[in-house]
Amino acid sequence: EIVMTQSPATLSVSPGERATLSCRASQSVSSNLAWYQQKPGQAPRLLIYGASTRATDIPARFSGSGSGTEFTLIISSLQSEDFAVYYCQQYDTWPRTFGQGTKVEIK
Amino acid sequence: EVQLVESGGGLVQPGGSLRLSCVASGFTFSSHAMSWVRQAPGKGLEWVSSISGSGASTYYADSVKGRFTISRDNSKNTLYLQMNSLRAEDTAVFYCAKVHLPSTWSGSFDYWGQGTLVTVSS
């Protein structure tokens, strides 16, 4: 099983600042990596797939990069609606696995 | 507009059974693999199971293998999860999710249902 490790667990950021979230895979997943955003009481929402492609209607302030085992999600200028938990997920091999999540909170 | 609507959750005793349903609309259901993902209270996301568009192929997490069965009825645009021998650790919100691209396993989950809560307790 591929283990996905996200860091940090919690990120405190002021509105308007940049947030950088990391995700590491225990073995290569090529570019088969997605990022999701989840707000309290809501289902996850797909942000990024293929490591770097924004999903439909996702604002340009969200960007993803990386391949193999190291991935990054950057939120260039945090808006109030961006404070949430973010998960990475690999869909390269079975079982599909998620990271434990990074909570982005207001500083 | 893509919609996924789950139902069937509830309170069940340890060792009991439950069947979840997910009705899909707004896309060609039979062309897309579908999955179940769960989230225990206050915890992260855990993939549970996936099924191909035709229903011929399935995958399961080790934690549910032999106890849960995923299936689909493409004539009804409905995904199912039959859960047997339920344990306290199965308590979670269960989401159905659509695989992004048609005719492939290898895809992210681009649409999710609102989730249905399963509580296993005596």
mmCIF file with all atom_site columns, N, CA and C in Angstrom, chain A residues 16-60:
data_model
loop_
_atom_site.group_PDB
_atom_site.id
_atom_site.type_symbol
_atom_site.label_atom_id
_atom_site.label_alt_id
_atom_site.label_comp_id
_atom_site.label_asym_id
_atom_site.label_entity_id
_atom_site.label_seq_id
_atom_site.pdbx_PDB_ins_code
_atom_site.Cartn_x
_atom_site.Cartn_y
_atom_site.Cartn_z
_atom_site.occupancy
_atom_site.B_iso_or_equiv
_atom_site.pdbx_formal_charge
_atom_site.auth_seq_id
_atom_site.auth_comp_id
_atom_site.auth_asym_id
_atom_site.auth_atom_id
_atom_site.pdbx_PDB_model_num
ATOM 1   N N  . GLY A 1 16 ? -5.070  36.613 2.354   1.00 0.00 ? 16 GLY A N  1
ATOM 2   C CA . GLY A 1 16 ? -4.230  37.322 1.408   1.00 0.00 ? 16 GLY A CA 1
ATOM 3   C C  . GLY A 1 16 ? -2.832  36.748 1.288   1.00 0.00 ? 16 GLY A C  1
ATOM 4   N N  . GLU A 1 17 ? -2.431  35.950 2.255   1.00 0.00 ? 17 GLU A N  1
ATOM 5   C CA . GLU A 1 17 ? -1.105  35.334 2.208   1.00 0.00 ? 17 GLU A CA 1
ATOM 6   C C  . GLU A 1 17 ? -1.132  34.059 1.369   1.00 0.00 ? 17 GLU A C  1
ATOM 7   N N  . ARG A 1 18 ? 0.078   33.560 1.110   1.00 0.00 ? 18 ARG A N  1
ATOM 8   C CA . ARG A 1 18 ? 0.260   32.355 0.315   1.00 0.00 ? 18 ARG A CA 1
ATOM 9   C C  . ARG A 1 18 ? 0.351   31.146 1.242   1.00 0.00 ? 18 ARG A C  1
ATOM 10  N N  . ALA A 1 19 ? -0.238  30.048 0.809   1.00 0.00 ? 19 ALA A N  1
ATOM 11  C CA . ALA A 1 19 ? -0.168  28.808 1.575   1.00 0.00 ? 19 ALA A CA 1
ATOM 12  C C  . ALA A 1 19 ? 0.464   27.726 0.707   1.00 0.00 ? 19 ALA A C  1
ATOM 13  N N  . THR A 1 20 ? 1.393   27.008 1.304   1.00 0.00 ? 20 THR A N  1
ATOM 14  C CA . THR A 1 20 ? 2.062   25.915 0.583   1.00 0.00 ? 20 THR A CA 1
ATOM 15  C C  . THR A 1 20 ? 1.866   24.619 1.355   1.00 0.00 ? 20 THR A C  1
ATOM 16  N N  . LEU A 1 21 ? 1.213   23.649 0.713   1.00 0.00 ? 21 LEU A N  1
ATOM 17  C CA . LEU A 1 21 ? 0.922   22.364 1.329   1.00 0.00 ? 21 LEU A CA 1
ATOM 18  C C  . LEU A 1 21 ? 1.719   21.292 0.599   1.00 0.00 ? 21 LEU A C  1
ATOM 19  N N  . SER A 1 22 ? 2.236   20.333 1.356   1.00 0.00 ? 22 SER A N  1
ATOM 20  C CA . SER A 1 22 ? 3.060   19.278 0.772   1.00 0.00 ? 22 SER A CA 1
ATOM 21  C C  . SER A 1 22 ? 2.427   17.904 0.938   1.00 0.00 ? 22 SER A C  1
ATOM 22  N N  . CYS A 1 23 ? 2.736   17.036 0.008   1.00 0.00 ? 23 CYS A N  1
ATOM 23  C CA . CYS A 1 23 ? 2.240   15.659 0.018   1.00 0.00 ? 23 CYS A CA 1
ATOM 24  C C  . CYS A 1 23 ? 3.354   14.777 -0.535  1.00 0.00 ? 23 CYS A C  1
ATOM 25  N N  . ARG A 1 24 ? 3.676   13.742 0.225   1.00 0.00 ? 24 ARG A N  1
ATOM 26  C CA . ARG A 1 24 ? 4.733   12.820 -0.185  1.00 0.00 ? 24 ARG A CA 1
ATOM 27  C C  . ARG A 1 24 ? 4.183   11.409 -0.266  1.00 0.00 ? 24 ARG A C  1
ATOM 28  N N  . ALA A 1 25 ? 4.512   10.706 -1.334  1.00 0.00 ? 25 ALA A N  1
ATOM 29  C CA . ALA A 1 25 ? 4.102   9.314  -1.507  1.00 0.00 ? 25 ALA A CA 1
ATOM 30  C C  . ALA A 1 25 ? 5.253   8.384  -1.168  1.00 0.00 ? 25 ALA A C  1
ATOM 31  N N  . SER A 1 26 ? 4.935   7.233  -0.578  1.00 0.00 ? 26 SER A N  1
ATOM 32  C CA . SER A 1 26 ? 5.978   6.296  -0.158  1.00 0.00 ? 26 SER A CA 1
ATOM 33  C C  . SER A 1 26 ? 6.643   5.599  -1.341  1.00 0.00 ? 26 SER A C  1
ATOM 34  N N  . GLN A 1 27 ? 6.005   5.646  -2.504  1.00 0.00 ? 27 GLN A N  1
ATOM 35  C CA . GLN A 1 27 ? 6.613   5.197  -3.757  1.00 0.00 ? 27 GLN A CA 1
ATOM 36  C C  . GLN A 1 27 ? 5.985   5.997  -4.888  1.00 0.00 ? 27 GLN A C  1
ATOM 37  N N  . SER A 1 28 ? 6.594   5.941  -6.053  1.00 0.00 ? 28 SER A N  1
ATOM 38  C CA . SER A 1 28 ? 6.144   6.790  -7.145  1.00 0.00 ? 28 SER A CA 1
ATOM 39  C C  . SER A 1 28 ? 4.683   6.525  -7.525  1.00 0.00 ? 28 SER A C  1
ATOM 40  N N  . VAL A 1 29 ? 3.948   7.617  -7.718  1.00 0.00 ? 29 VAL A N  1
ATOM 41  C CA . VAL A 1 29 ? 2.586   7.528  -8.230  1.00 0.00 ? 29 VAL A CA 1
ATOM 42  C C  . VAL A 1 29 ? 2.485   8.250  -9.577  1.00 0.00 ? 29 VAL A C  1
ATOM 43  N N  . SER A 1 30 ? 3.651   8.508  -10.192 1.00 0.00 ? 30 SER A N  1
ATOM 44  C CA . SER A 1 30 ? 3.692   9.251  -11.445 1.00 0.00 ? 30 SER A CA 1
ATOM 45  C C  . SER A 1 30 ? 2.993   10.598 -11.241 1.00 0.00 ? 30 SER A C  1
ATOM 46  N N  . SER A 1 31 ? 2.045   10.938 -12.090 1.00 0.00 ? 31 SER A N  1
ATOM 47  C CA . SER A 1 31 ? 1.272   12.167 -11.899 1.00 0.00 ? 31 SER A CA 1
ATOM 48  C C  . SER A 1 31 ? -0.170  11.868 -11.496 1.00 0.00 ? 31 SER A C  1
ATOM 49  N N  . ASN A 1 32 ? -0.406  10.659 -11.013 1.00 0.00 ? 32 ASN A N  1
ATOM 50  C CA . ASN A 1 32 ? -1.753  10.225 -10.648 1.00 0.00 ? 32 ASN A CA 1
ATOM 51  C C  . ASN A 1 32 ? -2.083  10.667 -9.224  1.00 0.00 ? 32 ASN A C  1
ATOM 52  N N  . LEU A 1 33 ? -2.184  11.977 -9.061  1.00 0.00 ? 33 LEU A N  1
ATOM 53  C CA . LEU A 1 33 ? -2.331  12.581 -7.748  1.00 0.00 ? 33 LEU A CA 1
ATOM 54  C C  . LEU A 1 33 ? -3.401  13.665 -7.828  1.00 0.00 ? 33 LEU A C  1
ATOM 55  N N  . ALA A 1 34 ? -4.303  13.642 -6.850  1.00 0.00 ? 34 ALA A N  1
ATOM 56  C CA . ALA A 1 34 ? -5.371  14.632 -6.783  1.00 0.00 ? 34 ALA A CA 1
ATOM 57  C C  . ALA A 1 34 ? -5.329  15.344 -5.442  1.00 0.00 ? 34 ALA A C  1
ATOM 58  N N  . TRP A 1 35 ? -5.860  16.559 -5.436  1.00 0.00 ? 35 TRP A N  1
ATOM 59  C CA . TRP A 1 35 ? -6.044  17.339 -4.215  1.00 0.00 ? 35 TRP A CA 1
ATOM 60  C C  . TRP A 1 35 ? -7.533  17.647 -4.057  1.00 0.00 ? 35 TRP A C  1
ATOM 61  N N  . TYR A 1 36 ? -8.012  17.537 -2.812  1.00 0.00 ? 36 TYR A N  1
ATOM 62  C CA . TYR A 1 36 ? -9.393  17.820 -2.487  1.00 0.00 ? 36 TYR A CA 1
ATOM 63  C C  . TYR A 1 36 ? -9.449  18.833 -1.347  1.00 0.00 ? 36 TYR A C  1
ATOM 64  N N  . GLN A 1 37 ? -10.519 19.608 -1.352  1.00 0.00 ? 37 GLN A N  1
ATOM 65  C CA . GLN A 1 37 ? -10.809 20.537 -0.273  1.00 0.00 ? 37 GLN A CA 1
ATOM 66  C C  . GLN A 1 37 ? -12.070 20.057 0.432   1.00 0.00 ? 37 GLN A C  1
ATOM 67  N N  . GLN A 1 38 ? -12.052 20.088 1.759   1.00 0.00 ? 38 GLN A N  1
ATOM 68  C CA . GLN A 1 38 ? -13.262 19.722 2.497   1.00 0.00 ? 38 GLN A CA 1
ATOM 69  C C  . GLN A 1 38 ? -13.528 20.737 3.596   1.00 0.00 ? 38 GLN A C  1
ATOM 70  N N  . LYS A 1 39 ? -14.735 21.266 3.590   1.00 0.00 ? 39 LYS A N  1
ATOM 71  C CA . LYS A 1 39 ? -15.181 22.172 4.644   1.00 0.00 ? 39 LYS A CA 1
ATOM 72  C C  . LYS A 1 39 ? -16.072 21.402 5.597   1.00 0.00 ? 39 LYS A C  1
ATOM 73  N N  . PRO A 1 40 ? -16.199 21.884 6.839   1.00 0.00 ? 40 PRO A N  1
ATOM 74  C CA . PRO A 1 40 ? -16.992 21.152 7.843   1.00 0.00 ? 40 PRO A CA 1
ATOM 75  C C  . PRO A 1 40 ? -18.407 20.865 7.360   1.00 0.00 ? 40 PRO A C  1
ATOM 76  N N  . GLY A 1 41 ? -18.817 19.608 7.519   1.00 0.00 ? 41 GLY A N  1
ATOM 77  C CA . GLY A 1 41 ? -20.171 19.215 7.162   1.00 0.00 ? 41 GLY A CA 1
ATOM 78  C C  . GLY A 1 41 ? -20.424 19.068 5.677   1.00 0.00 ? 41 GLY A C  1
ATOM 79  N N  . GLN A 1 42 ? -19.365 19.190 4.877   1.00 0.00 ? 42 GLN A N  1
ATOM 80  C CA . GLN A 1 42 ? -19.528 19.081 3.424   1.00 0.00 ? 42 GLN A CA 1
ATOM 81  C C  . GLN A 1 42 ? -18.724 17.912 2.865   1.00 0.00 ? 42 GLN A C  1
ATOM 82  N N  . ALA A 1 43 ? -19.119 17.478 1.678   1.00 0.00 ? 43 ALA A N  1
ATOM 83  C CA . ALA A 1 43 ? -18.348 16.466 0.966   1.00 0.00 ? 43 ALA A CA 1
ATOM 84  C C  . ALA A 1 43 ? -17.057 17.079 0.438   1.00 0.00 ? 43 ALA A C  1
ATOM 85  N N  . PRO A 1 44 ? -16.060 16.264 0.205   1.00 0.00 ? 44 PRO A N  1
ATOM 86  C CA . PRO A 1 44 ? -14.839 16.775 -0.435  1.00 0.00 ? 44 PRO A CA 1
ATOM 87  C C  . PRO A 1 44 ? -15.145 17.313 -1.822  1.00 0.00 ? 44 PRO A C  1
ATOM 88  N N  . ARG A 1 45 ? -14.296 18.243 -2.252  1.00 0.00 ? 45 ARG A N  1
ATOM 89  C CA . ARG A 1 45 ? -14.426 18.861 -3.573  1.00 0.00 ? 45 ARG A CA 1
ATOM 90  C C  . ARG A 1 45 ? -13.097 18.705 -4.296  1.00 0.00 ? 45 ARG A C  1
ATOM 91  N N  . LEU A 1 46 ? -13.143 18.232 -5.518  1.00 0.00 ? 46 LEU A N  1
ATOM 92  C CA . LEU A 1 46 ? -11.914 18.058 -6.288  1.00 0.00 ? 46 LEU A CA 1
ATOM 93  C C  . LEU A 1 46 ? -11.351 19.420 -6.698  1.00 0.00 ? 46 LEU A C  1
ATOM 94  N N  . LEU A 1 47 ? -10.067 19.628 -6.395  1.00 0.00 ? 47 LEU A N  1
ATOM 95  C CA . LEU A 1 47 ? -9.390  20.866 -6.783  1.00 0.00 ? 47 LEU A CA 1
ATOM 96  C C  . LEU A 1 47 ? -8.459  20.643 -7.976  1.00 0.00 ? 47 LEU A C  1
ATOM 97  N N  . ILE A 1 48 ? -7.609  19.633 -7.834  1.00 0.00 ? 48 ILE A N  1
ATOM 98  C CA . ILE A 1 48 ? -6.522  19.378 -8.777  1.00 0.00 ? 48 ILE A CA 1
ATOM 99  C C  . ILE A 1 48 ? -6.486  17.888 -9.104  1.00 0.00 ? 48 ILE A C  1
ATOM 100 N N  . TYR A 1 49 ? -6.285  17.548 -10.372 1.00 0.00 ? 49 TYR A N  1
ATOM 101 C CA . TYR A 1 49 ? -6.040  16.163 -10.756 1.00 0.00 ? 49 TYR A CA 1
ATOM 102 C C  . TYR A 1 49 ? -4.847  16.129 -11.698 1.00 0.00 ? 49 TYR A C  1
ATOM 103 N N  . GLY A 1 50 ? -4.319  14.945 -11.891 1.00 0.00 ? 50 GLY A N  1
ATOM 104 C CA . GLY A 1 50 ? -3.106  14.840 -12.701 1.00 0.00 ? 50 GLY A CA 1
ATOM 105 C C  . GLY A 1 50 ? -1.966  15.660 -12.139 1.00 0.00 ? 50 GLY A C  1
ATOM 106 N N  . ALA A 1 51 ? -1.980  15.865 -10.826 1.00 0.00 ? 51 ALA A N  1
ATOM 107 C CA . ALA A 1 51 ? -0.950  16.598 -10.066 1.00 0.00 ? 51 ALA A CA 1
ATOM 108 C C  . ALA A 1 51 ? -0.979  18.107 -10.291 1.00 0.00 ? 51 ALA A C  1
ATOM 109 N N  . SER A 1 52 ? -1.453  18.549 -11.477 1.00 0.00 ? 52 SER A N  1
ATOM 110 C CA . SER A 1 52 ? -1.310  19.982 -11.770 1.00 0.00 ? 52 SER A CA 1
ATOM 111 C C  . SER A 1 52 ? -2.467  20.594 -12.551 1.00 0.00 ? 52 SER A C  1
ATOM 112 N N  . THR A 1 53 ? -3.486  19.832 -12.887 1.00 0.00 ? 53 THR A N  1
ATOM 113 C CA . THR A 1 53 ? -4.609  20.349 -13.677 1.00 0.00 ? 53 THR A CA 1
ATOM 114 C C  . THR A 1 53 ? -5.754  20.756 -12.765 1.00 0.00 ? 53 THR A C  1
ATOM 115 N N  . ARG A 1 54 ? -6.152  22.005 -12.871 1.00 0.00 ? 54 ARG A N  1
ATOM 116 C CA . ARG A 1 54 ? -7.274  22.453 -12.060 1.00 0.00 ? 54 ARG A CA 1
ATOM 117 C C  . ARG A 1 54 ? -8.575  21.831 -12.555 1.00 0.00 ? 54 ARG A C  1
ATOM 118 N N  . ALA A 1 55 ? -9.410  21.423 -11.611 1.00 0.00 ? 55 ALA A N  1
ATOM 119 C CA . ALA A 1 55 ? -10.725 20.893 -11.957 1.00 0.00 ? 55 ALA A CA 1
ATOM 120 C C  . ALA A 1 55 ? -11.649 22.028 -12.399 1.00 0.00 ? 55 ALA A C  1
ATOM 121 N N  . THR A 1 56 ? -12.794 21.656 -12.903 1.00 0.00 ? 56 THR A N  1
ATOM 122 C CA . THR A 1 56 ? -13.762 22.630 -13.414 1.00 0.00 ? 56 THR A CA 1
ATOM 123 C C  . THR A 1 56 ? -14.137 23.644 -12.338 1.00 0.00 ? 56 THR A C  1
ATOM 124 N N  . ASP A 1 57 ? -14.110 24.901 -12.705 1.00 0.00 ? 57 ASP A N  1
ATOM 125 C CA . ASP A 1 57 ? -14.536 26.022 -11.856 1.00 0.00 ? 57 ASP A CA 1
ATOM 126 C C  . ASP A 1 57 ? -13.625 26.284 -10.662 1.00 0.00 ? 57 ASP A C  1
ATOM 127 N N  . ILE A 1 58 ? -12.448 25.710 -10.634 1.00 0.00 ? 58 ILE A N  1
ATOM 128 C CA . ILE A 1 58 ? -11.517 25.984 -9.533  1.00 0.00 ? 58 ILE A CA 1
ATOM 129 C C  . ILE A 1 58 ? -10.720 27.241 -9.867  1.00 0.00 ? 58 ILE A C  1
ATOM 130 N N  . PRO A 1 59 ? -10.673 28.198 -8.944  1.00 0.00 ? 59 PRO A N  1
ATOM 131 C CA . PRO A 1 59 ? -9.980  29.462 -9.220  1.00 0.00 ? 59 PRO A CA 1
ATOM 132 C C  . PRO A 1 59 ? -8.489  29.280 -9.487  1.00 0.00 ? 59 PRO A C  1
ATOM 133 N N  . ALA A 1 60 ? -7.929  30.203 -10.234 1.00 0.00 ? 60 ALA A N  1
ATOM 134 C CA . ALA A 1 60 ? -6.523  30.127 -10.640 1.00 0.00 ? 60 ALA A CA 1
ATOM 135 C C  . ALA A 1 60 ? -5.553  30.296 -9.473  1.00 0.00 ? 60 ALA A C  1
#
